XYZ file of C-alpha atoms in Angstrom:
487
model
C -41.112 18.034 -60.660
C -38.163 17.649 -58.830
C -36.029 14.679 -59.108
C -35.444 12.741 -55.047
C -32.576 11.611 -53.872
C -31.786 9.843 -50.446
C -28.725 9.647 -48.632
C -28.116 6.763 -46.101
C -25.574 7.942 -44.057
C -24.512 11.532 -42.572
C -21.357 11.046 -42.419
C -18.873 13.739 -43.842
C -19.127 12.242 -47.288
C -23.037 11.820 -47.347
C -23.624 15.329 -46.011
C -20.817 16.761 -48.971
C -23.095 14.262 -51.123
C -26.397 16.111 -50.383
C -24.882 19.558 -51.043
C -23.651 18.748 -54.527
C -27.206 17.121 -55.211
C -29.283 19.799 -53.751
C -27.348 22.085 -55.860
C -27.950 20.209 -58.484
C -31.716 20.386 -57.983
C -32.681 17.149 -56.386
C -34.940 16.989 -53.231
C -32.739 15.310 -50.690
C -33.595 13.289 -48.033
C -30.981 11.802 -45.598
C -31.463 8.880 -43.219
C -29.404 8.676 -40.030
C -28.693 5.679 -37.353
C -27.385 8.039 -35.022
C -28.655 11.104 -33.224
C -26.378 13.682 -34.713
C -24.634 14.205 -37.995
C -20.795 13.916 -39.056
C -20.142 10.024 -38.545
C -16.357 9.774 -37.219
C -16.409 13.704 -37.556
C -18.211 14.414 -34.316
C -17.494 15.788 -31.066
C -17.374 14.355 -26.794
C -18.242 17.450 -24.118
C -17.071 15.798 -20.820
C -17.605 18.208 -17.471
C -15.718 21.297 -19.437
C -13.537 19.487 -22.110
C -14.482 19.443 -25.961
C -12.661 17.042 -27.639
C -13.072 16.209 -32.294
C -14.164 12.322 -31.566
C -12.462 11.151 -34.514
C -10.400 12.587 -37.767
C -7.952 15.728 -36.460
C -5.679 16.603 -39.275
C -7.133 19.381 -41.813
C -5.657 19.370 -45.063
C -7.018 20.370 -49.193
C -9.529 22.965 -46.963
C -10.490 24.150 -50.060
C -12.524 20.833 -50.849
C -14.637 22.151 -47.934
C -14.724 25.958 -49.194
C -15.907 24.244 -52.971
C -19.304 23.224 -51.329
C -19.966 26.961 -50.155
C -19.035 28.424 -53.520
C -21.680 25.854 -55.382
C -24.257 27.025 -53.036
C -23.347 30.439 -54.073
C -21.639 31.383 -50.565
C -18.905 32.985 -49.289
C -17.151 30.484 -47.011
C -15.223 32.825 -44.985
C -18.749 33.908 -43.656
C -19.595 30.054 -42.010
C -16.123 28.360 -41.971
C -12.596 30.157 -40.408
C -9.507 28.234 -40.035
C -5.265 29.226 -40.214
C -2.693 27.088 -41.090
C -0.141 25.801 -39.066
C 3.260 26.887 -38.397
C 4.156 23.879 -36.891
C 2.388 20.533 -38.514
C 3.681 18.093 -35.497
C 5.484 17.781 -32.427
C 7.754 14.858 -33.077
C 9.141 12.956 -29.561
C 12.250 9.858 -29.433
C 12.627 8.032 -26.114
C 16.475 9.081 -26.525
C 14.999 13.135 -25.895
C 15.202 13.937 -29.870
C 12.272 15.992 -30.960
C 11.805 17.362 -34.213
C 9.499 20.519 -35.115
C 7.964 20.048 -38.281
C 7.366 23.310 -39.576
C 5.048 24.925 -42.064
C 8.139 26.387 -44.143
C 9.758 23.419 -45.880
C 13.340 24.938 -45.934
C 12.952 25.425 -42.086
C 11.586 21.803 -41.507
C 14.084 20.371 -43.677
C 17.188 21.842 -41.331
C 15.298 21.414 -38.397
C 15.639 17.861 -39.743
C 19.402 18.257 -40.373
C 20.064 19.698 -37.023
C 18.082 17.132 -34.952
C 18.672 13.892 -36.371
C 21.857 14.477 -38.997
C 19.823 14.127 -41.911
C 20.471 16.152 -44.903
C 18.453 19.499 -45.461
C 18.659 18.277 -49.267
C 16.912 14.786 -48.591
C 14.100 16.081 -47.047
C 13.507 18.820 -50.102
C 14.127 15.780 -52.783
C 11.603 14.250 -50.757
C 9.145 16.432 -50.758
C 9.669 17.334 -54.367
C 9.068 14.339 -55.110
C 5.701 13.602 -53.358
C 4.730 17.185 -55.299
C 5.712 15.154 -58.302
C 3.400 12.131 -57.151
C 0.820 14.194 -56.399
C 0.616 16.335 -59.623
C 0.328 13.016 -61.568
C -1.804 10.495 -59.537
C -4.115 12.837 -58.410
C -5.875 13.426 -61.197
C -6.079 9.917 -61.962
C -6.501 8.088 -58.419
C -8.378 11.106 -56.499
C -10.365 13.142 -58.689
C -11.745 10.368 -61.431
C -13.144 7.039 -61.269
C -10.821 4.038 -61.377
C -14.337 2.389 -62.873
C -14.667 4.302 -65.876
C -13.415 3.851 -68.987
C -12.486 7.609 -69.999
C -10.497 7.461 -67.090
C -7.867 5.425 -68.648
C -7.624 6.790 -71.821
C -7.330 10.773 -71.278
C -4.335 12.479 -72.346
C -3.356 13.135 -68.378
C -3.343 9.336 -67.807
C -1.718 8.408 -71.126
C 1.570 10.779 -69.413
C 1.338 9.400 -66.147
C 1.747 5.654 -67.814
C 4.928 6.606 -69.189
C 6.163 7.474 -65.654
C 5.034 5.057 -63.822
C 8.315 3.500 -62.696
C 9.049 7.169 -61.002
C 5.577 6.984 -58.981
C 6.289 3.854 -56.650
C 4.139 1.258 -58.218
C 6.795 -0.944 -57.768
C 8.484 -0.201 -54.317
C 7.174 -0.329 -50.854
C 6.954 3.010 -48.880
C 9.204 2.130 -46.253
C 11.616 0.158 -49.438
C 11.327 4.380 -51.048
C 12.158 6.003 -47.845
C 15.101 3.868 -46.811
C 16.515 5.027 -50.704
C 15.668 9.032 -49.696
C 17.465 9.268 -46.340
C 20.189 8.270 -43.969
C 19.054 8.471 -40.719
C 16.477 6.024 -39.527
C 14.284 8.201 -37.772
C 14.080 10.186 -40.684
C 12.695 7.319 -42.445
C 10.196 6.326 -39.438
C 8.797 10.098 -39.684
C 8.091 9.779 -43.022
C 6.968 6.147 -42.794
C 4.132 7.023 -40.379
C 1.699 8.521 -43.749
C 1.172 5.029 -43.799
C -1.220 5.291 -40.688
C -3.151 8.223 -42.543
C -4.936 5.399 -44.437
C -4.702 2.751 -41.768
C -2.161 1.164 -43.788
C 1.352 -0.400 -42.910
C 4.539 1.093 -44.711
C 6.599 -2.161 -44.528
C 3.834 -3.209 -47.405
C 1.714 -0.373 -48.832
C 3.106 1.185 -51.975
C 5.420 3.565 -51.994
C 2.948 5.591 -54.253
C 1.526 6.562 -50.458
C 5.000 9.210 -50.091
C 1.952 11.437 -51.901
C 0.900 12.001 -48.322
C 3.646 14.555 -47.130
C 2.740 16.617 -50.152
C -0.532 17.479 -48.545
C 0.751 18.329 -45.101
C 3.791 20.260 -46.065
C 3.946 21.692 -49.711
C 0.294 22.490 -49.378
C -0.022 22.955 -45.594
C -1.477 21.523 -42.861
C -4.674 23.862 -41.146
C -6.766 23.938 -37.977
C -10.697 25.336 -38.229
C -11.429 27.575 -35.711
C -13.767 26.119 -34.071
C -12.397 22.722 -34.267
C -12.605 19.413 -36.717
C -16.592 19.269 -35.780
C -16.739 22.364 -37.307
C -16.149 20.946 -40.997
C -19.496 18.586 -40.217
C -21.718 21.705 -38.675
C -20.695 24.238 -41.378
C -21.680 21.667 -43.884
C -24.980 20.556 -42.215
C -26.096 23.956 -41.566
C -25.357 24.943 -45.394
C -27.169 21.663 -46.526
C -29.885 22.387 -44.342
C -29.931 25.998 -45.759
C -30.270 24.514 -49.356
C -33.504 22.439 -48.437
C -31.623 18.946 -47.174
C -33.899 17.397 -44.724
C -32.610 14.955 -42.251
C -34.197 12.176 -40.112
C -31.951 11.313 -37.076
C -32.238 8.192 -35.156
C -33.445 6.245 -38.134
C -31.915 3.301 -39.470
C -32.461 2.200 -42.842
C -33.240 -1.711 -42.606
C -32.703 -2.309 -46.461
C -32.241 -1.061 -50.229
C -35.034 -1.466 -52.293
C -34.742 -2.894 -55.346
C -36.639 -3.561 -58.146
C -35.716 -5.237 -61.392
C -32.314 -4.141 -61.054
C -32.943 -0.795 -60.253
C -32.678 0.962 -56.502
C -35.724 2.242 -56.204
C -35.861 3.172 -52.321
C -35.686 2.737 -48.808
C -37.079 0.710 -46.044
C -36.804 2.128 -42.833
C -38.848 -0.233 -39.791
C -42.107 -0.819 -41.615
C -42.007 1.771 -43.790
C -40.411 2.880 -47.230
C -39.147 5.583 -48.984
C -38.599 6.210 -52.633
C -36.766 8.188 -54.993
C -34.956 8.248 -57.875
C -31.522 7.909 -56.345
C -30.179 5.920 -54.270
C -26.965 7.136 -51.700
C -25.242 4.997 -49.824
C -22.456 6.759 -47.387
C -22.511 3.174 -45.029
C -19.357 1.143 -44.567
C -19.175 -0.680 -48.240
C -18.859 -3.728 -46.479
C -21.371 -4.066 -43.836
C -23.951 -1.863 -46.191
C -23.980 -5.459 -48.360
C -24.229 -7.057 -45.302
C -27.275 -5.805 -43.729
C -29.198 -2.998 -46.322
C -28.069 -4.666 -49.498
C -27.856 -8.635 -47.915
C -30.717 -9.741 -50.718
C -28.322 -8.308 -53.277
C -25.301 -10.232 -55.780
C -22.271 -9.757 -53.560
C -18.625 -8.538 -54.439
C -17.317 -11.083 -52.691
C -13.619 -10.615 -54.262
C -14.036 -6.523 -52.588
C -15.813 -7.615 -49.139
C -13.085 -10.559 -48.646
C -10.090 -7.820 -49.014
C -7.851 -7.201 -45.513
C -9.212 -4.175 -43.779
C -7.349 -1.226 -42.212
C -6.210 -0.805 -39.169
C -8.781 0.752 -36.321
C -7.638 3.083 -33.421
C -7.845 2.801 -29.712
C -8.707 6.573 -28.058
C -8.293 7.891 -24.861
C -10.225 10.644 -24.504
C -8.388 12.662 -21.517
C -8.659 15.793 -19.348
C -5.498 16.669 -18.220
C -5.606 19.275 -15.212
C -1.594 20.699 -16.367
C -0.727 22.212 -19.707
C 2.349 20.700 -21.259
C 4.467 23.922 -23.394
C 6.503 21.330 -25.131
C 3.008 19.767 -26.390
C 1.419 20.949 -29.791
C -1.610 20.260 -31.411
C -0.178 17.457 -33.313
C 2.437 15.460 -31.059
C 3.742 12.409 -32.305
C 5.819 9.928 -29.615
C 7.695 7.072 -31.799
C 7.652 3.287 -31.113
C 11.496 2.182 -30.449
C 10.756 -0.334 -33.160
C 7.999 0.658 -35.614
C 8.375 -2.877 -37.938
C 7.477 -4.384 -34.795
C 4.878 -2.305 -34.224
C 3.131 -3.453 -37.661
C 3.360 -6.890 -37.635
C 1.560 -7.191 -34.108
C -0.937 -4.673 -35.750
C -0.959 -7.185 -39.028
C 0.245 -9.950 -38.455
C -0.469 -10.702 -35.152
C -3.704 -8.920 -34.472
C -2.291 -7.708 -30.815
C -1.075 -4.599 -29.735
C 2.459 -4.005 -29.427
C 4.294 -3.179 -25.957
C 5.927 -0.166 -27.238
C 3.124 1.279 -29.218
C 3.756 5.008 -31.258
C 1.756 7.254 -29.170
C -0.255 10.060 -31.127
C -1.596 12.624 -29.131
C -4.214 15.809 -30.304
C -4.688 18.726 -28.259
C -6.845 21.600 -29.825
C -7.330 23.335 -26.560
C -3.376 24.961 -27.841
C -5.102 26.747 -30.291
C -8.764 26.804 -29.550
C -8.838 27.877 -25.172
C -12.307 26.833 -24.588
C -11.933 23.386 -25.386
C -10.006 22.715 -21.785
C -10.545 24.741 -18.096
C -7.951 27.155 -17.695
C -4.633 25.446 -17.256
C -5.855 22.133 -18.373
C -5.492 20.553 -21.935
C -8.198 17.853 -23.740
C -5.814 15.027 -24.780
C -6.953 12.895 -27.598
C -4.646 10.398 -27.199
C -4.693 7.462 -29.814
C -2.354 4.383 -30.987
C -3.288 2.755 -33.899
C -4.067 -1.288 -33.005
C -5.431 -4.091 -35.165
C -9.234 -4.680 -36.789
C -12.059 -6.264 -34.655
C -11.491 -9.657 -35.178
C -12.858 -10.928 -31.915
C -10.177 -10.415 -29.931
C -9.770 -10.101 -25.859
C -10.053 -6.503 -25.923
C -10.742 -5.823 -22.538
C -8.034 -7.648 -21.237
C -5.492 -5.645 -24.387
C -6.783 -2.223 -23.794
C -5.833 -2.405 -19.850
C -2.537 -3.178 -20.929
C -2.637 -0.667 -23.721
C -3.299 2.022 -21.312
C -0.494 0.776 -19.200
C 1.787 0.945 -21.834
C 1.125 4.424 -23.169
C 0.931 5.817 -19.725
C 4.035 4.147 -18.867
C 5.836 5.914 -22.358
C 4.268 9.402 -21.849
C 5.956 9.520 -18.657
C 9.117 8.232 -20.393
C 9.176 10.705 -22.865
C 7.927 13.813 -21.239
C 9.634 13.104 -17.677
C 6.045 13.134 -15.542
C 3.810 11.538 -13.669
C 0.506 11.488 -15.714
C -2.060 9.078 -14.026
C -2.573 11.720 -11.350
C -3.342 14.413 -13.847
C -6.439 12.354 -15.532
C -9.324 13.939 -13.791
C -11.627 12.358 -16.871
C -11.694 9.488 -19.377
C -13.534 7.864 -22.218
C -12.493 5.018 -24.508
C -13.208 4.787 -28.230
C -11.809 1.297 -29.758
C -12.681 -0.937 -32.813
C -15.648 -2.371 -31.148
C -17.554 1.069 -30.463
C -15.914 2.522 -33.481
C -18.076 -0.682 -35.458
C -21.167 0.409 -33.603
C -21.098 4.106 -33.766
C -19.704 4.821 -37.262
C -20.939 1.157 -39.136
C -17.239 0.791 -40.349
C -16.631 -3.230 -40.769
C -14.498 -4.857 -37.948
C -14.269 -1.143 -36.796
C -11.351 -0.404 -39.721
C -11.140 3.508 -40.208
C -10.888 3.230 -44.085
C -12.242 0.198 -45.614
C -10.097 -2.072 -47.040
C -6.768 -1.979 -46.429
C -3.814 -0.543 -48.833
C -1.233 -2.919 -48.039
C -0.943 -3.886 -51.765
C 0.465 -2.207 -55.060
C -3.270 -2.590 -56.367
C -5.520 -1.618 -53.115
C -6.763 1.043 -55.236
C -8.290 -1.161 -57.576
C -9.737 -2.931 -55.081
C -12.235 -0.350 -53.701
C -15.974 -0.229 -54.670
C -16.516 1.949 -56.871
C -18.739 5.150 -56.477
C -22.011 3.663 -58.248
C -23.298 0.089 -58.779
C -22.531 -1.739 -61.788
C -25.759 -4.222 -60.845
C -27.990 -2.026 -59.770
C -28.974 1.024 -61.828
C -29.280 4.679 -59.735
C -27.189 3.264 -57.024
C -24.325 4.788 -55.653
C -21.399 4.675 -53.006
C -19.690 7.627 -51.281
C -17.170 7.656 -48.241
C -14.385 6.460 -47.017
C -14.729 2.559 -47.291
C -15.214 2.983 -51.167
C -12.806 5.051 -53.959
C -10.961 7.124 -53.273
C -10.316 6.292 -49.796
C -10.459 7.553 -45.930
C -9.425 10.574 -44.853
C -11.487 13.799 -44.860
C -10.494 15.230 -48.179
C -10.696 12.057 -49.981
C -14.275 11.426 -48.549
C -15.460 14.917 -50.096
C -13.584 13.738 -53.599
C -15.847 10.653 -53.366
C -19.280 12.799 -52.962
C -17.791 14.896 -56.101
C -16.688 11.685 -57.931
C -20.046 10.571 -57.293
C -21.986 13.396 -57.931
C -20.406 14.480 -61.366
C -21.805 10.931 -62.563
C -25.741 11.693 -61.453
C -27.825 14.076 -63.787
């Protein structure tokens, strides 16, 4: 007889989650809140505009092509994407824009030409986040921090012995301000802070892995868009025997003597013989798991930032726009402490806009772009919201217009709004933070759940709030992470 599993969640991670256990041979049942699959990986259709509701930046694609090739498939046949020539559009208020191209060599004098930074700083910087990556990763992405055999593997044994070269010690803004000259050199490569909701005034400098991803291994665009990484997946879990119940919110954990045992869902339960959770760590202990011991040392840890979205169809096409298009803050330390210190949103905010009709034409009417246009703000901590994203709006308006010398407000012809409040809703994620707990400390990755339950036997934990982190690719790592441990 088959063994059961059920996933809570259908988020990116919980639908990877299924795949690896349906390969595995388990029956495998996931439960749903919402009406669709992919969590923050979903998609808005507004009267002709298609806009990727939340992550937008593709990178490791081959963590996505590993799921096909368990279930014996060829991935080119369900999932296309290219990589990009250009990563991001880079914008200064002073009219210096940067191109950051695929090719390293021709980013790095790009670099040199546009700001007067050295074409050598930028390759010793990005040799150096190759070196981070090839010996963190296999400790801190592909292994539990929460096992033993971890620790004590040859591969970890080396990567003690370097660790003052792997910025344990050092913030990632203290690293960058070492690498180059130029400050707005150091502001570009301070912003991989954001791609963990993190600030890089305090987060270690351990985070310069980032860049590795995005330029010595490339950054990529599916073909059909981000929500094409969640219906690739579903359709191939679905193919393997995954049944889903949309619209159905589990109401608690069961547990018996120690042991998850099931699911309650209204008045009635479900059982199996393993348990997934791919909820928000925090507010899954909060509501599903509220009758359980809590980790009160994880749940009481500073969360990430959250996002506030603009969702816009713009009836002009911009040439000078990309799909990634960064426009920087005047003052980016200032920008951080109102995010975490202040819990506001700061006047001159660094604008972030995604635009996939560039590559994919259907996503916009002809000669009209879908502008997901995002600045990163504070955590849901009850603040006036209403009254900050007016002024928010305001303010970004007021800089696009500064930067790219226009008038924008009369080229909105439609809007919707995703901030930490409907993020919390929609997606579960506590205080609506995109990645859990925050990483604003040399041991935040310690101070992650881990991916199964050291109270509760046959339960486990995937996605971004727990290890490794948020992010797309390190939400599939924490399906496999999670997976390798069930039998």
């Amino acid at each position: 007889m088959k063994q059961k599993a059920i996933v809570i969640g259908s988020g990116i991670a919980g639908i990877a989650a299924s795949i690896r256990l349906a390969v595995k041979g388990f029956e495998v049942t996931v439960f749903e809140t919402n009406t669709y699959p992919g969590g923050k990986l979903a998609e808005i259709i507004l009267n002709g505009y298609r806009f990727d509701a939340g992550p937008s930046l593709f990178t490791l694609p081959e963590q996505v092509e590993e799921l096909f090739g368990l279930a014996g498939k060829n991935p080119e046949d369900f999932f296309q994407y290219q990589k990009l020539a250009v990563a991001c559009h880079y914008f200064w208020e002073d009219g210096k824009r940067v191109h950051a191209y695929g090719d390293i060599n021709a980013f790095a004098e790009e670099v040199e030409t546009k700001l007067g930074e050295p074409a050598a700083n930028v390759r010793k910087a990005l040799k150096s986040a190759a070196y981070l990556y090839e010996h963190l990763a296999p400790l801190f992405m592909h292994r539990s921090l929460h096992q033993w055999n971890t620790w004590v593997n040859p591969q970890a044994l080396r990567s003690y012995l370097r660790m003052g070269k792997l910025g344990i010690f050092d913030t990632m803004n203290g690293s960058n301000e070492k690498q180059f000259q130029q400050e707005k050199t150091v502001q570009l490569f301070n912003r991989y802070a954001t791609y963990n909701g993190s600030d890089p005034y305090q987060t270690p400098a351990t985070l310069n892995i980032i860049p590795h991803l995005e330029f010595n291994i490339g950054a990529f665009f599916p073909k059909k868009g981000m929500h094409d990484i969640t219906m690739s997946l579903y359709e191939l879990s679905k193919s393997l025997g995954v049944s889903y119940h949309f619209g159905k919110k589990v109401a608690e954990i069961l547990v018996d003597n120690n042991k998850a045992i099931g699911v309650k869902v209204r008045e009635e339960s479900y059982f199996a013989d393993t348990i997934i959770n791919n909820m928000d760590m925090v507010n899954a202990y909060k509501t599903i798991l509220s009758k359980q011991k809590q980790p009160k040392k994880l749940l009481d840890q500073p969360k990430s930032s959250s996002a506030l979205i603009f969702y816009w169809g713009i009836k002009q096409e911009f040439p000078e726009l990309d799909l990634h298009n960064i426009l920087f803050s005047k003052d980016y330390r200032a920008e951080f402490e109102h995010i975490f210190e202040h819990g506001t949103i700061y006047q001159d905010p660094t604008v972030y806009i995604n635009i996939t009709s560039v590559y994919k034409k259907d996503d916009a009417p002809e000669g009209c772009m879908n502008w997901f246009t995002m600045i990163n703000v504070p955590n849901n901590k009850g603040q006036n919201w209403d009254k900050m994203i007016i002024e928010a709006r305001k303010n970004i308006i007021a800089k696009i217009n500064r930067v790219l010398h226009t008038d924008l407000e009369p080229l909105i012809e439609i809007e919707e709004v995703l901030e930490p409040r409907s993020i919390e809703s929609k997606t579960s994620s506590a205080q609506g933070a995109l990645y859990g707990n925050s990483s604003n400390n040399r041991y935040a990755a310690f101070l992650r759940h881990a991916n199964f339950s050291s109270d509760i036997k046959n339960l486990y934990f995937c996605g971004g709030s727990v290890h490794p982190g948020g992010g797309i690719p390190l939400c599939l790592l924490s399906a496999k992470i999670m997976t390798d441990m069930i039998d």
